[in-house]
Amino acid sequence: MNNFPEIKKNFGFGMMRLPMNGENVDIPQTCAMVDAFLEAGFNYFDTAHGYIGGRSELAVKDCLTSRYPRESYILTDKLSPNFFNTEAEIRPYFESMLEACGVEYFDFFLLHSLTAGNYSHYTSNRAFEIAAELKAEGKVRHVGISFHDTAETLEKILSEQPSIEVVQLQFNYLDYEDRNIQSRLCYEVCVKYGKPVIVMEPVRGGSLVNLPEAGLQEIQKLGEYSPAGYAIRYAASFDNIFMVLSGMSSIEQMNDNINSMKDFTPFTETEFETVYRVADIIRSIPTIPCTSCKYCTDGDRCPMHIRIHSLFGAENKARRFNTEDARGHYDWVISKGGKPTDCIECGLCEEICPQQLPIRQLLKEIGERFEG
Ligand code: SF4
Ligand code: SF4
């Protein structure tokens, strides 16, 4: 379903993981990606002020808006909750986003990363009303949200905010029935409220590209596309989904995705059965059953400030996916707290862990994997 005739195809360029040259966006390569994308007949681009520390918006200007006429692309930007504290700060922030991107209006303007926790920040600062005003002024064509919480929270928000036209959801074949992400349940709420869906994370941050060997073999039996191609086509095969974003980081990834989506055909029954088998294979690989309750770290309980649940998240990623992403996750966790090898084995964390996890032993194993 596409309620937006200005959008040419159902695949979008998510500009949150652009190719980098040290600390800077690799502009020549990003320009080549933009050119290839437009040349193949796609025209939807997605950014946010927080992506790559503000450098994504600037890359949008350098590679897209300063090089192509305004009517040749659709541009989405987002109002992120951490960039405004008061209602009065929203409009200046919005104007700075327009300027950074080099445009006079956004086609889609999304209130970013809505959760039960930050919803009141948006409502108390009249963000929904201001977004509607910007639309009435022609500075925004369509208003929506990107969403990261339960279906119950989504239903509450959609029932209270009729100005929302579209919803951006995390949606992929592994999270479809996930009890935390709730892709299917959230999608069904959108259908119920008649809100077309934009998909983010169709390849789950790259995880579904780097499948475990048995999963890869299943995908390869299908034969035609790459693992990323199947993951993107899966999401695009649902009726109420009009756009699937992929955060591409190289011209090779761009070409692979273009190949999968330029003549899009919806999934066959065999393809659905195959990716759900792959999801079963991934889920069958044992992970640490940490529930992220954080009791072990609350109130500085760990004297070494080790972010235990986050390290377990990196370890679980490494166990299930053949991916560099786990290393990146690990490096990020230890930049915020202690390393697993800092553990002094005081045992305070294990005393309180409701899952009775052997945290000290697990941290040793994680230390050996990432530091050994
Ligand atoms: S055993 Fe290690 S991880 Fe647990 S609280 Fe003590 S120092 Fe922290
Ligand atoms: S207390 Fe146990 S279950 Fe909770 S976050 Fe810590 S390790 Fe995970």
Short mmCIF file of C-alpha atoms and ligand atoms in Angstrom, two decimals:
data_model
loop_
_atom_site.label_atom_id
_atom_site.label_comp_id
_atom_site.label_asym_id
_atom_site.label_seq_id
_atom_site.Cartn_x
_atom_site.Cartn_y
_atom_site.Cartn_z
CA MET A 1 0.00 0.00 0.00
CA ASN A 2 1.40 3.42 -0.93
CA ASN A 3 -0.78 6.41 0.00
CA PHE A 4 1.98 8.72 -1.19
CA PRO A 5 2.21 8.83 -4.99
CA GLU A 6 5.29 11.06 -4.81
CA ILE A 7 7.22 8.05 -3.51
CA LYS A 8 8.45 6.07 -6.48
CA LYS A 9 9.39 2.72 -4.90
CA ASN A 10 9.12 0.93 -1.57
CA PHE A 11 12.80 1.00 -0.64
CA GLY A 12 14.56 3.90 1.12
CA PHE A 13 18.13 5.00 1.84
CA GLY A 14 18.58 5.21 5.63
CA MET A 15 21.49 7.60 6.09
CA MET A 16 22.46 6.63 9.64
CA ARG A 17 25.41 4.34 8.87
CA LEU A 18 27.12 6.12 6.01
CA PRO A 19 30.61 5.13 4.83
CA MET A 20 33.24 6.88 6.95
CA ASN A 21 36.72 8.17 6.40
CA GLY A 22 38.02 8.37 9.95
CA GLU A 23 35.67 10.71 11.83
CA ASN A 24 34.13 12.14 8.67
CA VAL A 25 31.54 10.86 6.25
CA ASP A 26 33.12 9.57 3.05
CA ILE A 27 31.44 12.15 0.82
CA PRO A 28 32.62 10.87 -2.60
CA GLN A 29 31.38 7.36 -1.81
CA THR A 30 28.10 8.68 -0.36
CA CYS A 31 27.58 10.77 -3.53
CA ALA A 32 28.14 7.64 -5.62
CA MET A 33 25.57 5.77 -3.49
CA VAL A 34 23.02 8.58 -3.85
CA ASP A 35 23.60 8.66 -7.61
CA ALA A 36 23.18 4.88 -7.97
CA PHE A 37 20.04 4.94 -5.82
CA LEU A 38 18.33 7.72 -7.81
CA GLU A 39 19.51 6.25 -11.10
CA ALA A 40 17.79 2.95 -10.19
CA GLY A 41 14.47 4.80 -9.74
CA PHE A 42 14.31 5.10 -5.94
CA ASN A 43 13.77 8.50 -4.29
CA TYR A 44 13.21 8.15 -0.49
CA PHE A 45 15.94 9.33 1.93
CA ASP A 46 15.86 9.21 5.72
CA THR A 47 18.00 11.10 8.23
CA ALA A 48 17.88 12.46 11.79
CA HIS A 49 19.80 15.20 13.55
CA GLY A 50 21.47 12.70 15.89
CA TYR A 51 22.74 10.38 13.16
CA ILE A 52 26.54 10.31 13.05
CA GLY A 53 26.66 13.27 15.46
CA GLY A 54 24.88 15.63 13.05
CA ARG A 55 27.04 14.62 10.07
CA SER A 56 24.27 12.64 8.37
CA GLU A 57 22.19 15.78 7.78
CA LEU A 58 25.26 17.57 6.42
CA ALA A 59 25.96 14.63 4.10
CA VAL A 60 22.34 14.86 2.89
CA LYS A 61 23.10 18.45 1.89
CA ASP A 62 26.49 17.68 0.30
CA CYS A 63 25.45 14.55 -1.57
CA LEU A 64 21.76 15.00 -2.30
CA THR A 65 20.03 18.34 -1.84
CA SER A 66 22.82 20.53 -3.29
CA ARG A 67 23.12 18.24 -6.34
CA TYR A 68 19.55 17.35 -7.29
CA PRO A 69 16.33 19.35 -7.79
CA ARG A 70 13.97 19.31 -4.80
CA GLU A 71 11.20 17.45 -6.61
CA SER A 72 13.51 14.53 -7.44
CA TYR A 73 13.70 13.18 -3.87
CA ILE A 74 11.62 12.59 -0.75
CA LEU A 75 13.37 13.59 2.49
CA THR A 76 12.45 12.54 6.02
CA ASP A 77 13.97 14.10 9.14
CA LYS A 78 13.14 13.59 12.81
CA LEU A 79 12.57 15.60 15.96
CA SER A 80 14.68 13.80 18.56
CA PRO A 81 13.66 14.08 22.23
CA ASN A 82 17.14 14.76 23.57
CA PHE A 83 17.59 17.90 21.44
CA PHE A 84 14.86 19.99 23.05
CA ASN A 85 13.92 20.68 26.66
CA THR A 86 11.10 23.17 26.17
CA GLU A 87 8.36 23.92 23.68
CA ALA A 88 10.18 27.13 22.70
CA GLU A 89 13.22 25.14 21.58
CA ILE A 90 11.37 23.00 19.03
CA ARG A 91 10.97 25.51 16.21
CA PRO A 92 14.60 26.77 16.30
CA TYR A 93 15.71 23.14 16.34
CA PHE A 94 13.47 22.38 13.36
CA GLU A 95 14.82 25.40 11.43
CA SER A 96 18.40 24.26 12.13
CA MET A 97 17.52 20.85 10.68
CA LEU A 98 16.15 22.43 7.49
CA GLU A 99 19.31 24.50 7.19
CA ALA A 100 21.64 21.55 7.86
CA CYS A 101 19.90 19.54 5.14
CA GLY A 102 19.72 22.50 2.73
CA VAL A 103 15.96 22.29 2.12
CA GLU A 104 12.90 24.47 2.75
CA TYR A 105 10.59 21.65 3.78
CA PHE A 106 10.65 18.00 4.80
CA ASP A 107 8.38 15.51 3.05
CA PHE A 108 8.03 13.50 6.25
CA PHE A 109 8.69 14.81 9.75
CA LEU A 110 8.78 12.13 12.44
CA LEU A 111 8.77 12.50 16.20
CA HIS A 112 11.72 10.27 16.89
CA SER A 113 12.03 7.13 18.99
CA LEU A 114 8.69 7.34 20.80
CA THR A 115 8.48 5.17 23.93
CA ALA A 116 6.22 5.08 26.97
CA GLY A 117 9.07 6.81 28.81
CA ASN A 118 9.47 9.84 26.54
CA TYR A 119 5.88 10.26 25.29
CA SER A 120 5.11 12.80 28.01
CA HIS A 121 8.18 14.83 26.97
CA TYR A 122 6.58 15.23 23.54
CA THR A 123 3.07 15.93 24.81
CA SER A 124 4.06 18.37 27.59
CA ASN A 125 6.09 20.37 25.05
CA ARG A 126 3.25 20.34 22.48
CA ALA A 127 5.43 18.55 19.92
CA PHE A 128 2.46 16.95 18.14
CA GLU A 129 0.68 20.30 17.87
CA ILE A 130 3.82 22.05 16.62
CA ALA A 131 4.37 19.32 14.01
CA ALA A 132 0.78 19.84 12.82
CA GLU A 133 1.37 23.62 12.65
CA LEU A 134 4.52 23.08 10.57
CA LYS A 135 2.48 20.93 8.22
CA ALA A 136 -0.18 23.65 7.91
CA GLU A 137 2.62 26.14 7.10
CA GLY A 138 3.96 23.89 4.32
CA LYS A 139 7.28 23.22 6.06
CA VAL A 140 6.35 19.58 6.48
CA ARG A 141 4.26 17.46 4.11
CA HIS A 142 3.45 14.55 6.42
CA VAL A 143 3.74 13.95 10.19
CA GLY A 144 4.56 10.66 11.86
CA ILE A 145 6.47 8.90 14.59
CA SER A 146 9.24 6.38 14.84
CA PHE A 147 8.44 3.94 17.58
CA HIS A 148 10.32 1.64 20.00
CA ASP A 149 8.00 0.14 22.57
CA THR A 150 5.13 -2.29 23.04
CA ALA A 151 1.99 -2.58 20.94
CA GLU A 152 -0.03 -1.46 23.97
CA THR A 153 1.92 1.82 24.15
CA LEU A 154 1.59 2.31 20.40
CA GLU A 155 -2.17 1.86 20.63
CA LYS A 156 -2.38 4.46 23.38
CA ILE A 157 -0.34 6.98 21.34
CA LEU A 158 -2.27 6.42 18.11
CA SER A 159 -5.60 6.71 19.90
CA GLU A 160 -4.54 10.02 21.49
CA GLN A 161 -2.70 11.60 18.54
CA PRO A 162 -4.82 11.60 15.38
CA SER A 163 -2.32 13.90 13.60
CA ILE A 164 0.03 10.91 13.16
CA GLU A 165 -0.09 9.81 9.51
CA VAL A 166 2.67 7.18 9.41
CA VAL A 167 4.55 4.99 11.88
CA GLN A 168 8.13 3.83 11.55
CA LEU A 169 8.68 0.41 13.19
CA GLN A 170 11.47 -2.06 13.75
CA PHE A 171 10.31 -4.99 11.65
CA ASN A 172 12.21 -8.06 10.47
CA TYR A 173 11.71 -11.81 10.32
CA LEU A 174 13.60 -12.44 13.57
CA ASP A 175 11.72 -9.82 15.61
CA TYR A 176 8.34 -10.61 14.06
CA GLU A 177 7.22 -12.60 17.10
CA ASP A 178 9.79 -11.23 19.56
CA ARG A 179 8.13 -10.53 22.89
CA ASN A 180 10.11 -7.33 23.47
CA ILE A 181 10.21 -5.79 20.00
CA GLN A 182 6.68 -6.99 19.12
CA SER A 183 6.98 -6.31 15.38
CA ARG A 184 3.84 -8.20 14.43
CA LEU A 185 1.72 -6.79 17.25
CA CYS A 186 2.83 -3.22 16.54
CA TYR A 187 2.21 -3.72 12.82
CA GLU A 188 -1.30 -4.97 13.59
CA VAL A 189 -2.01 -1.87 15.69
CA CYS A 190 -0.96 0.28 12.71
CA VAL A 191 -3.32 -1.67 10.45
CA LYS A 192 -6.14 -1.24 12.96
CA TYR A 193 -5.62 2.53 13.02
CA GLY A 194 -5.07 2.79 9.25
CA LYS A 195 -1.49 4.07 9.61
CA PRO A 196 0.91 3.08 6.80
CA VAL A 197 4.22 1.69 8.08
CA ILE A 198 7.84 2.57 7.35
CA VAL A 199 10.21 -0.23 8.33
CA MET A 200 13.53 0.34 10.04
CA GLU A 201 16.10 -2.33 10.84
CA PRO A 202 14.90 -4.88 8.26
CA VAL A 203 18.31 -6.56 8.56
CA ARG A 204 18.43 -5.97 12.32
CA GLY A 205 21.44 -3.68 12.41
CA GLY A 206 23.28 -5.97 9.98
CA SER A 207 22.78 -9.15 12.02
CA LEU A 208 20.64 -10.84 9.36
CA VAL A 209 23.44 -10.33 6.85
CA ASN A 210 25.89 -12.36 8.93
CA LEU A 211 23.82 -15.47 9.53
CA PRO A 212 25.03 -18.55 11.37
CA GLU A 213 26.22 -21.22 8.93
CA ALA A 214 23.04 -23.34 9.05
CA GLY A 215 20.87 -20.27 8.47
CA LEU A 216 23.04 -19.12 5.60
CA GLN A 217 22.69 -22.53 3.95
CA GLU A 218 18.90 -22.24 4.12
CA ILE A 219 18.99 -18.82 2.47
CA GLN A 220 21.43 -19.99 -0.17
CA LYS A 221 19.06 -22.79 -1.17
CA LEU A 222 16.68 -20.07 -2.37
CA GLY A 223 19.50 -18.97 -4.60
CA GLU A 224 18.51 -15.61 -6.03
CA TYR A 225 19.34 -12.84 -3.53
CA SER A 226 21.78 -12.14 -0.69
CA PRO A 227 20.73 -12.56 2.97
CA ALA A 228 20.21 -8.76 3.13
CA GLY A 229 18.08 -8.91 -0.01
CA TYR A 230 15.79 -11.54 1.47
CA ALA A 231 15.52 -9.63 4.76
CA ILE A 232 14.51 -6.42 2.97
CA ARG A 233 12.10 -8.14 0.59
CA TYR A 234 10.50 -9.94 3.57
CA ALA A 235 9.55 -6.63 5.21
CA ALA A 236 8.40 -5.12 1.92
CA SER A 237 6.02 -8.04 1.33
CA PHE A 238 3.48 -6.95 3.96
CA ASP A 239 0.43 -5.05 2.74
CA ASN A 240 0.46 -2.02 5.01
CA ILE A 241 4.22 -1.41 4.66
CA PHE A 242 4.92 1.26 2.07
CA MET A 243 8.62 1.83 2.76
CA VAL A 244 11.56 -0.29 3.91
CA LEU A 245 14.71 1.55 4.94
CA SER A 246 18.18 0.13 4.82
CA GLY A 247 21.15 1.83 6.49
CA MET A 248 23.73 1.18 3.80
CA SER A 249 27.43 1.80 4.46
CA SER A 250 29.10 1.17 1.11
CA ILE A 251 28.48 1.26 -2.60
CA GLU A 252 28.63 -2.56 -2.60
CA GLN A 253 25.75 -2.74 -0.11
CA MET A 254 23.85 -0.18 -2.15
CA ASN A 255 24.26 -2.19 -5.35
CA ASP A 256 23.23 -5.41 -3.62
CA ASN A 257 20.07 -3.79 -2.20
CA ILE A 258 19.21 -2.15 -5.50
CA ASN A 259 19.50 -5.55 -7.16
CA SER A 260 17.04 -6.99 -4.62
CA MET A 261 14.49 -4.18 -4.79
CA LYS A 262 14.56 -2.58 -8.24
CA ASP A 263 12.02 -5.03 -9.67
CA PHE A 264 10.37 -5.90 -6.38
CA THR A 265 8.29 -9.04 -6.15
CA PRO A 266 6.57 -9.99 -2.88
CA PHE A 267 7.70 -13.07 -0.97
CA THR A 268 6.45 -16.48 -2.04
CA GLU A 269 5.21 -19.03 0.51
CA THR A 270 8.53 -20.86 0.17
CA GLU A 271 10.45 -17.70 0.96
CA PHE A 272 8.33 -17.00 4.06
CA GLU A 273 8.83 -20.59 5.26
CA THR A 274 12.58 -20.35 4.68
CA VAL A 275 13.18 -17.13 6.62
CA TYR A 276 11.06 -18.36 9.53
CA ARG A 277 13.23 -21.53 9.54
CA VAL A 278 16.30 -19.28 9.62
CA ALA A 279 14.77 -17.39 12.56
CA ASP A 280 14.25 -20.73 14.37
CA ILE A 281 17.89 -21.65 13.73
CA ILE A 282 19.07 -18.34 15.17
CA ARG A 283 16.79 -18.67 18.21
CA SER A 284 18.01 -22.23 18.83
CA ILE A 285 21.55 -20.97 19.52
CA PRO A 286 21.71 -20.62 23.31
CA THR A 287 22.20 -17.15 24.72
CA ILE A 288 22.65 -15.80 28.24
CA PRO A 289 19.09 -15.52 29.63
CA CYS A 290 19.63 -12.07 31.15
CA THR A 291 16.41 -10.06 31.28
CA SER A 292 18.21 -6.66 31.51
CA CYS A 293 16.51 -5.93 34.84
CA LYS A 294 19.78 -4.18 35.88
CA TYR A 295 19.41 -5.15 39.54
CA CYS A 296 23.06 -6.19 39.43
CA THR A 297 24.22 -2.68 38.54
CA ASP A 298 21.57 -0.40 40.05
CA GLY A 299 22.85 2.06 42.66
CA ASP A 300 26.50 1.38 41.81
CA ARG A 301 26.16 -2.15 43.15
CA CYS A 302 29.09 -3.30 41.03
CA PRO A 303 32.19 -1.61 42.50
CA MET A 304 33.93 -1.84 39.12
CA HIS A 305 31.04 -0.20 37.22
CA ILE A 306 30.79 -3.10 34.82
CA ARG A 307 27.69 -2.81 32.61
CA ILE A 308 26.85 -6.45 33.04
CA HIS A 309 23.63 -6.71 31.03
CA SER A 310 25.11 -4.74 28.13
CA LEU A 311 28.15 -7.04 28.01
CA PHE A 312 25.74 -9.96 27.95
CA GLY A 313 23.99 -8.28 25.01
CA ALA A 314 27.29 -8.09 23.09
CA GLU A 315 28.07 -11.71 23.97
CA ASN A 316 24.63 -12.88 22.81
CA LYS A 317 25.12 -11.09 19.51
CA ALA A 318 28.48 -12.78 19.06
CA ARG A 319 26.99 -16.20 19.81
CA ARG A 320 24.12 -15.89 17.34
CA PHE A 321 25.54 -13.86 14.50
CA ASN A 322 28.75 -14.09 12.61
CA THR A 323 29.18 -10.36 12.85
CA GLU A 324 31.53 -7.48 13.54
CA ASP A 325 28.55 -5.78 15.10
CA ALA A 326 29.17 -7.66 18.37
CA ARG A 327 32.69 -6.22 18.53
CA GLY A 328 31.34 -2.71 17.96
CA HIS A 329 28.71 -3.28 20.65
CA TYR A 330 31.38 -4.58 23.05
CA ASP A 331 33.69 -1.61 22.40
CA TRP A 332 30.82 0.78 23.04
CA VAL A 333 29.91 -0.95 26.34
CA ILE A 334 33.44 -0.83 27.73
CA SER A 335 33.75 2.82 26.72
CA LYS A 336 30.91 3.50 29.19
CA GLY A 337 32.04 1.27 32.08
CA GLY A 338 34.41 -1.44 33.28
CA LYS A 339 35.75 -4.30 31.19
CA PRO A 340 34.79 -7.88 32.06
CA THR A 341 38.42 -8.42 33.06
CA ASP A 342 38.06 -5.66 35.70
CA CYS A 343 35.78 -7.93 37.75
CA ILE A 344 37.18 -8.48 41.29
CA GLU A 345 34.78 -11.40 41.86
CA CYS A 346 33.12 -9.85 44.90
CA GLY A 347 29.89 -11.68 43.99
CA LEU A 348 27.54 -8.78 44.86
CA CYS A 349 25.90 -9.03 41.43
CA GLU A 350 25.16 -12.75 41.74
CA GLU A 351 23.55 -12.26 45.17
CA ILE A 352 20.78 -10.21 43.60
CA CYS A 353 20.40 -11.67 40.08
CA PRO A 354 16.83 -13.05 39.84
CA GLN A 355 17.95 -15.34 37.00
CA GLN A 356 20.71 -16.75 39.21
CA LEU A 357 23.23 -16.29 36.47
CA PRO A 358 26.88 -17.27 37.12
CA ILE A 359 27.87 -13.70 36.27
CA ARG A 360 31.53 -13.99 37.30
CA GLN A 361 32.10 -17.06 35.14
CA LEU A 362 30.22 -15.52 32.21
CA LEU A 363 32.30 -12.35 32.44
CA LYS A 364 35.47 -14.47 32.28
CA GLU A 365 34.21 -16.08 29.08
CA ILE A 366 33.29 -12.70 27.59
CA GLY A 367 36.73 -11.34 28.54
CA GLU A 368 38.37 -14.29 26.77
CA ARG A 369 36.29 -13.77 23.63
CA PHE A 370 36.81 -10.03 23.29
CA GLU A 371 40.06 -9.33 25.15
CA GLY A 372 41.86 -12.69 24.88
S1 SF4 B 1 31.49 -9.89 40.92
FE1 SF4 B 1 32.44 -8.59 39.39
S2 SF4 B 1 30.76 -7.93 38.11
FE2 SF4 B 1 29.86 -8.72 39.99
S3 SF4 B 1 29.62 -6.92 41.31
FE3 SF4 B 1 31.60 -7.82 41.78
S4 SF4 B 1 33.07 -6.75 40.47
FE4 SF4 B 1 31.04 -6.36 39.65
S1 SF4 B 2 20.50 -9.01 37.62
FE1 SF4 B 2 20.82 -10.79 36.30
S2 SF4 B 2 19.11 -10.73 34.87
FE2 SF4 B 2 19.22 -8.72 35.84
S3 SF4 B 2 20.51 -7.50 34.45
FE3 SF4 B 2 21.86 -8.38 35.97
S4 SF4 B 2 22.60 -10.26 35.05
FE4 SF4 B 2 20.79 -9.65 33.90
#
